[in-house]
Every structure is written in structure tokens, then in C-alpha cells.
Amino acid sequence: LKLIGSDGVDLAQTWKTNPAGYFGIAAHGFPNYFIFIGPNTPVAQSSITSCIDWEADYILKWAKKIQEEDIHSVDVTQGAVDDFNTYAQEFMERTVWKEHCRSWYKSGKVNGKVTAPYPGSALHYKEMLDELRPEDFAIKYNTRNRFSFMGNGFTKRESLGEDLSYYLEK
């Protein structure tokens, strides 16, 4: 199965020599594409099932935002990918994963980039995924005005004739 991005780039070919993603869940040039257990996820620091659960929650937050705000596509920026991977490699310099040995987490190289483990603890990874960082993404909307999702200016509660003072404390 080939995964071809918006610029005609094959993700497998790109990652064959340099697996560089964004928190292991997104790749630049692949709009609306989110993955599980990509490069630099806590595969060595935690249970994989916990990581998948946290990643699923993060992806669902994006799905909700995309649906509610009439977004056409989200694509992590190359700058965000580059900055994350620079941080990751600088972090790895202080770890045993950077030691002189050939390993799968260095793409089979003795002195390669550490592309498998996350640059931090599993709990740190979870907390980084707790909130979206829309500033790291190029967002395209379905309309020319990003605020068109606001509709007619009234809430669903108002349209259904529900309690309009629900926010007042008793």
C-alpha cells in the first residue's frame, strides 16, 4: 500500500532514509493523515496500548475540531516537524539510545539518528498530546471565511427553546 502525499511524495520512501514526523502522529505533506506509533513515540518507555490510546484521543480532538469548524484539511508544517525532530535529536544526545551501537531505533545504523523512542518520558508524551497545537498546522477551511462555522449567531440551546440561564449558579 503506497501512501502518496499532496506533493506526490511516497511516505515509505521518504521515511526509509529519514523517519521524521510530528510526535509520531503526523507527517508534513499528508493532510488529514494521522498515524499510530510513528517515529519518536514512547515505544521503549511505556505500554504501546497506552500510547495508542493517547494518540487516538489526540486524533479524535482533531476530528472534532475539523467537523465543528468546517475545516477542509490540516497539515503539520515542515517547520513544526523540523523543530520537533531537532529537539528530539538534541534530547537523545543525553541518553543511552545515542550510544555507539547498531540498533533498530537508529534505522540499523551505529551512529544514526534515534528515530524510535520519544524524547522524554511516557507521561510527558501523554501530556504533550493532551492539547492540540493548531499553530503547528496549516489549516484550510471549506469556505473563504474561517468563521463561517459560527452559523446564524445563535446556539443550539436557543434554537431548541431550552433554558437560557443554565450558566447561573444556584
PDB file of C-alpha atoms in Angstrom:
ATOM      1  CA  LEU A   1       0.000   0.000   0.000  1.00  0.00           C
ATOM      2  CA  LYS A   2       1.526   3.284  -1.106  1.00  0.00           C
ATOM      3  CA  LEU A   3       0.723   6.452   0.766  1.00  0.00           C
ATOM      4  CA  ILE A   4       1.223   9.409  -1.548  1.00  0.00           C
ATOM      5  CA  GLY A   5       1.123  12.925  -0.123  1.00  0.00           C
ATOM      6  CA  SER A   6      -0.193  16.166  -1.568  1.00  0.00           C
ATOM      7  CA  ASP A   7       3.092  16.809  -3.395  1.00  0.00           C
ATOM      8  CA  GLY A   8       3.248  13.309  -4.903  1.00  0.00           C
ATOM      9  CA  VAL A   9       5.723  12.115  -2.265  1.00  0.00           C
ATOM     10  CA  ASP A  10       5.658   8.472  -1.126  1.00  0.00           C
ATOM     11  CA  LEU A  11       5.799   8.382   2.691  1.00  0.00           C
ATOM     12  CA  ALA A  12       7.555   4.998   2.802  1.00  0.00           C
ATOM     13  CA  GLN A  13      10.322   6.248   0.512  1.00  0.00           C
ATOM     14  CA  THR A  14      10.701   9.458   2.494  1.00  0.00           C
ATOM     15  CA  TRP A  15      10.861   7.673   5.837  1.00  0.00           C
ATOM     16  CA  LYS A  16      13.136   4.923   4.505  1.00  0.00           C
ATOM     17  CA  THR A  17      16.170   7.167   4.992  1.00  0.00           C
ATOM     18  CA  ASN A  18      14.883   9.730   7.489  1.00  0.00           C
ATOM     19  CA  PRO A  19      11.775   8.877   9.507  1.00  0.00           C
ATOM     20  CA  ALA A  20      10.832  12.335  10.744  1.00  0.00           C
ATOM     21  CA  GLY A  21       7.319  13.017  11.953  1.00  0.00           C
ATOM     22  CA  TYR A  22       5.454  15.156  14.436  1.00  0.00           C
ATOM     23  CA  PHE A  23       5.068  13.470  17.837  1.00  0.00           C
ATOM     24  CA  GLY A  24       4.820  10.172  15.954  1.00  0.00           C
ATOM     25  CA  ILE A  25       1.302  11.007  14.749  1.00  0.00           C
ATOM     26  CA  ALA A  26       1.585  13.246  11.674  1.00  0.00           C
ATOM     27  CA  ALA A  27       3.806  13.819   8.647  1.00  0.00           C
ATOM     28  CA  HIS A  28       4.160  17.013   6.627  1.00  0.00           C
ATOM     29  CA  GLY A  29       2.588  16.858   3.187  1.00  0.00           C
ATOM     30  CA  PHE A  30      -0.077  14.339   4.195  1.00  0.00           C
ATOM     31  CA  PRO A  31      -3.155  16.430   5.058  1.00  0.00           C
ATOM     32  CA  ASN A  32      -5.697  14.871   7.437  1.00  0.00           C
ATOM     33  CA  TYR A  33      -3.439  11.838   7.834  1.00  0.00           C
ATOM     34  CA  PHE A  34      -2.769  10.775  11.393  1.00  0.00           C
ATOM     35  CA  ILE A  35      -0.953   7.599  12.376  1.00  0.00           C
ATOM     36  CA  PHE A  36      -0.326   5.473  15.425  1.00  0.00           C
ATOM     37  CA  ILE A  37       3.164   4.669  16.750  1.00  0.00           C
ATOM     38  CA  GLY A  38       5.102   6.661  14.187  1.00  0.00           C
ATOM     39  CA  PRO A  39       8.656   7.977  14.603  1.00  0.00           C
ATOM     40  CA  ASN A  40       9.643   9.145  18.083  1.00  0.00           C
ATOM     41  CA  THR A  41       6.805   7.722  20.155  1.00  0.00           C
ATOM     42  CA  PRO A  42       7.456   6.177  23.588  1.00  0.00           C
ATOM     43  CA  VAL A  43       7.862   2.622  22.292  1.00  0.00           C
ATOM     44  CA  ALA A  44      10.624   1.946  24.809  1.00  0.00           C
ATOM     45  CA  GLN A  45       9.234   3.895  27.757  1.00  0.00           C
ATOM     46  CA  SER A  46       5.665   2.675  28.059  1.00  0.00           C
ATOM     47  CA  SER A  47       2.986   0.238  27.112  1.00  0.00           C
ATOM     48  CA  ILE A  48       2.184   0.511  23.409  1.00  0.00           C
ATOM     49  CA  THR A  49      -1.518   0.228  24.203  1.00  0.00           C
ATOM     50  CA  SER A  50      -1.342   3.334  26.408  1.00  0.00           C
ATOM     51  CA  CYS A  51       0.403   5.244  23.625  1.00  0.00           C
ATOM     52  CA  ILE A  52      -2.213   4.176  21.093  1.00  0.00           C
ATOM     53  CA  ASP A  53      -4.966   5.270  23.481  1.00  0.00           C
ATOM     54  CA  TRP A  54      -3.389   8.724  23.951  1.00  0.00           C
ATOM     55  CA  GLU A  55      -2.828   9.078  20.216  1.00  0.00           C
ATOM     56  CA  ALA A  56      -6.441   8.074  19.495  1.00  0.00           C
ATOM     57  CA  ASP A  57      -7.676  10.746  21.917  1.00  0.00           C
ATOM     58  CA  TYR A  58      -5.483  13.341  20.193  1.00  0.00           C
ATOM     59  CA  ILE A  59      -6.662  12.334  16.717  1.00  0.00           C
ATOM     60  CA  LEU A  60     -10.296  12.471  17.849  1.00  0.00           C
ATOM     61  CA  LYS A  61      -9.734  16.023  19.122  1.00  0.00           C
ATOM     62  CA  TRP A  62      -8.617  16.957  15.617  1.00  0.00           C
ATOM     63  CA  ALA A  63     -11.619  15.158  14.084  1.00  0.00           C
ATOM     64  CA  LYS A  64     -13.945  17.124  16.371  1.00  0.00           C
ATOM     65  CA  LYS A  65     -12.261  20.440  15.515  1.00  0.00           C
ATOM     66  CA  ILE A  66     -12.341  19.660  11.781  1.00  0.00           C
ATOM     67  CA  GLN A  67     -16.037  18.789  11.908  1.00  0.00           C
ATOM     68  CA  GLU A  68     -17.157  21.639  14.150  1.00  0.00           C
ATOM     69  CA  GLU A  69     -15.151  24.387  12.441  1.00  0.00           C
ATOM     70  CA  ASP A  70     -15.833  23.387   8.815  1.00  0.00           C
ATOM     71  CA  ILE A  71     -12.162  22.658   8.151  1.00  0.00           C
ATOM     72  CA  HIS A  72     -11.164  21.111   4.837  1.00  0.00           C
ATOM     73  CA  SER A  73      -7.705  19.926   5.853  1.00  0.00           C
ATOM     74  CA  VAL A  74      -4.944  20.134   8.437  1.00  0.00           C
ATOM     75  CA  ASP A  75      -1.309  19.510   7.566  1.00  0.00           C
ATOM     76  CA  VAL A  76       1.523  19.713  10.080  1.00  0.00           C
ATOM     77  CA  THR A  77       4.003  22.329   8.878  1.00  0.00           C
ATOM     78  CA  GLN A  78       7.512  21.396   7.808  1.00  0.00           C
ATOM     79  CA  GLY A  79       8.801  23.887  10.374  1.00  0.00           C
ATOM     80  CA  ALA A  80       6.993  22.095  13.210  1.00  0.00           C
ATOM     81  CA  VAL A  81       8.323  18.716  12.027  1.00  0.00           C
ATOM     82  CA  ASP A  82      11.859  20.102  11.750  1.00  0.00           C
ATOM     83  CA  ASP A  83      11.729  21.787  15.165  1.00  0.00           C
ATOM     84  CA  PHE A  84      10.316  18.683  16.865  1.00  0.00           C
ATOM     85  CA  ASN A  85      12.978  16.463  15.311  1.00  0.00           C
ATOM     86  CA  THR A  86      15.783  18.883  16.170  1.00  0.00           C
ATOM     87  CA  TYR A  87      14.560  18.859  19.775  1.00  0.00           C
ATOM     88  CA  ALA A  88      14.335  15.049  19.711  1.00  0.00           C
ATOM     89  CA  GLN A  89      17.904  14.583  18.461  1.00  0.00           C
ATOM     90  CA  GLU A  90      19.284  17.127  20.937  1.00  0.00           C
ATOM     91  CA  PHE A  91      17.465  15.305  23.736  1.00  0.00           C
ATOM     92  CA  MET A  92      18.760  11.907  22.570  1.00  0.00           C
ATOM     93  CA  GLU A  93      22.369  13.114  22.845  1.00  0.00           C
ATOM     94  CA  ARG A  94      21.947  12.822  26.646  1.00  0.00           C
ATOM     95  CA  THR A  95      20.589   9.265  26.573  1.00  0.00           C
ATOM     96  CA  VAL A  96      21.864   5.719  26.235  1.00  0.00           C
ATOM     97  CA  TRP A  97      19.965   5.421  22.956  1.00  0.00           C
ATOM     98  CA  LYS A  98      22.641   7.546  21.303  1.00  0.00           C
ATOM     99  CA  GLU A  99      25.466   5.214  22.422  1.00  0.00           C
ATOM    100  CA  HIS A 100      27.774   3.650  19.814  1.00  0.00           C
ATOM    101  CA  CYS A 101      25.813   0.575  18.678  1.00  0.00           C
ATOM    102  CA  ARG A 102      23.793  -0.610  15.703  1.00  0.00           C
ATOM    103  CA  SER A 103      20.098  -0.673  16.528  1.00  0.00           C
ATOM    104  CA  TRP A 104      16.607  -0.725  15.050  1.00  0.00           C
ATOM    105  CA  TYR A 105      15.847   2.558  16.814  1.00  0.00           C
ATOM    106  CA  LYS A 106      18.657   4.187  14.833  1.00  0.00           C
ATOM    107  CA  SER A 107      17.460   2.751  11.495  1.00  0.00           C
ATOM    108  CA  GLY A 108      20.058  -0.020  11.748  1.00  0.00           C
ATOM    109  CA  LYS A 109      22.993   2.395  11.887  1.00  0.00           C
ATOM    110  CA  VAL A 110      25.735   2.669  14.506  1.00  0.00           C
ATOM    111  CA  ASN A 111      25.696   6.455  14.656  1.00  0.00           C
ATOM    112  CA  GLY A 112      22.294   7.190  13.143  1.00  0.00           C
ATOM    113  CA  LYS A 113      19.504   9.436  14.347  1.00  0.00           C
ATOM    114  CA  VAL A 114      17.400   7.958  17.129  1.00  0.00           C
ATOM    115  CA  THR A 115      14.017   7.740  15.426  1.00  0.00           C
ATOM    116  CA  ALA A 116      12.025   5.269  17.521  1.00  0.00           C
ATOM    117  CA  PRO A 117      11.831   6.326  21.207  1.00  0.00           C
ATOM    118  CA  TYR A 118      10.170   9.553  22.296  1.00  0.00           C
ATOM    119  CA  PRO A 119      12.445  12.314  23.616  1.00  0.00           C
ATOM    120  CA  GLY A 120      11.105  12.186  27.161  1.00  0.00           C
ATOM    121  CA  SER A 121       9.005  10.072  29.469  1.00  0.00           C
ATOM    122  CA  ALA A 122       5.743   8.392  28.520  1.00  0.00           C
ATOM    123  CA  LEU A 123       3.862  10.703  30.877  1.00  0.00           C
ATOM    124  CA  HIS A 124       5.473  13.707  29.188  1.00  0.00           C
ATOM    125  CA  TYR A 125       4.278  12.354  25.816  1.00  0.00           C
ATOM    126  CA  LYS A 126       0.743  11.944  27.140  1.00  0.00           C
ATOM    127  CA  GLU A 127       0.698  15.499  28.460  1.00  0.00           C
ATOM    128  CA  MET A 128       2.032  16.854  25.167  1.00  0.00           C
ATOM    129  CA  LEU A 129      -0.910  15.194  23.400  1.00  0.00           C
ATOM    130  CA  ASP A 130      -3.491  16.446  25.910  1.00  0.00           C
ATOM    131  CA  GLU A 131      -3.946  19.695  23.966  1.00  0.00           C
ATOM    132  CA  LEU A 132      -3.931  20.397  20.236  1.00  0.00           C
ATOM    133  CA  ARG A 133      -1.301  22.771  18.907  1.00  0.00           C
ATOM    134  CA  PRO A 134      -3.093  24.265  15.880  1.00  0.00           C
ATOM    135  CA  GLU A 135      -0.224  26.723  15.447  1.00  0.00           C
ATOM    136  CA  ASP A 136       1.874  23.769  14.241  1.00  0.00           C
ATOM    137  CA  PHE A 137      -0.540  23.045  11.368  1.00  0.00           C
ATOM    138  CA  ALA A 138      -1.546  24.667   8.095  1.00  0.00           C
ATOM    139  CA  ILE A 139      -5.329  24.760   8.298  1.00  0.00           C
ATOM    140  CA  LYS A 140      -7.508  25.117   5.187  1.00  0.00           C
ATOM    141  CA  TYR A 141     -11.190  25.856   5.570  1.00  0.00           C
ATOM    142  CA  ASN A 142     -14.065  24.798   3.333  1.00  0.00           C
ATOM    143  CA  THR A 143     -15.038  28.442   2.856  1.00  0.00           C
ATOM    144  CA  ARG A 144     -13.100  31.672   2.423  1.00  0.00           C
ATOM    145  CA  ASN A 145     -14.076  32.829   5.923  1.00  0.00           C
ATOM    146  CA  ARG A 146     -12.766  30.733   8.814  1.00  0.00           C
ATOM    147  CA  PHE A 147     -15.646  31.980  10.986  1.00  0.00           C
ATOM    148  CA  SER A 148     -18.461  30.739   8.740  1.00  0.00           C
ATOM    149  CA  PHE A 149     -18.848  27.760  11.094  1.00  0.00           C
ATOM    150  CA  MET A 150     -20.485  30.192  13.543  1.00  0.00           C
ATOM    151  CA  GLY A 151     -23.718  29.815  11.583  1.00  0.00           C
ATOM    152  CA  ASN A 152     -26.658  32.090  12.344  1.00  0.00           C
ATOM    153  CA  GLY A 153     -25.228  33.505  15.580  1.00  0.00           C
ATOM    154  CA  PHE A 154     -27.477  31.545  17.909  1.00  0.00           C
ATOM    155  CA  THR A 155     -26.699  28.482  19.990  1.00  0.00           C
ATOM    156  CA  LYS A 156     -28.358  25.106  19.601  1.00  0.00           C
ATOM    157  CA  ARG A 157     -29.827  25.651  23.074  1.00  0.00           C
ATOM    158  CA  GLU A 158     -31.558  28.834  21.878  1.00  0.00           C
ATOM    159  CA  SER A 159     -32.872  27.179  18.709  1.00  0.00           C
ATOM    160  CA  LEU A 160     -34.420  24.346  20.722  1.00  0.00           C
ATOM    161  CA  GLY A 161     -36.034  26.706  23.249  1.00  0.00           C
ATOM    162  CA  GLU A 162     -34.027  25.311  26.165  1.00  0.00           C
ATOM    163  CA  ASP A 163     -33.024  27.045  29.403  1.00  0.00           C
ATOM    164  CA  LEU A 164     -31.075  30.197  28.534  1.00  0.00           C
ATOM    165  CA  SER A 165     -29.863  30.837  32.072  1.00  0.00           C
ATOM    166  CA  TYR A 166     -28.186  27.458  32.581  1.00  0.00           C
ATOM    167  CA  TYR A 167     -24.913  29.183  33.461  1.00  0.00           C
ATOM    168  CA  LEU A 168     -26.264  30.963  36.543  1.00  0.00           C
ATOM    169  CA  GLU A 169     -25.248  29.389  39.821  1.00  0.00           C
ATOM    170  CA  LYS A 170     -27.938  28.268  42.247  1.00  0.00           C
TER     171      LYS A 170
END
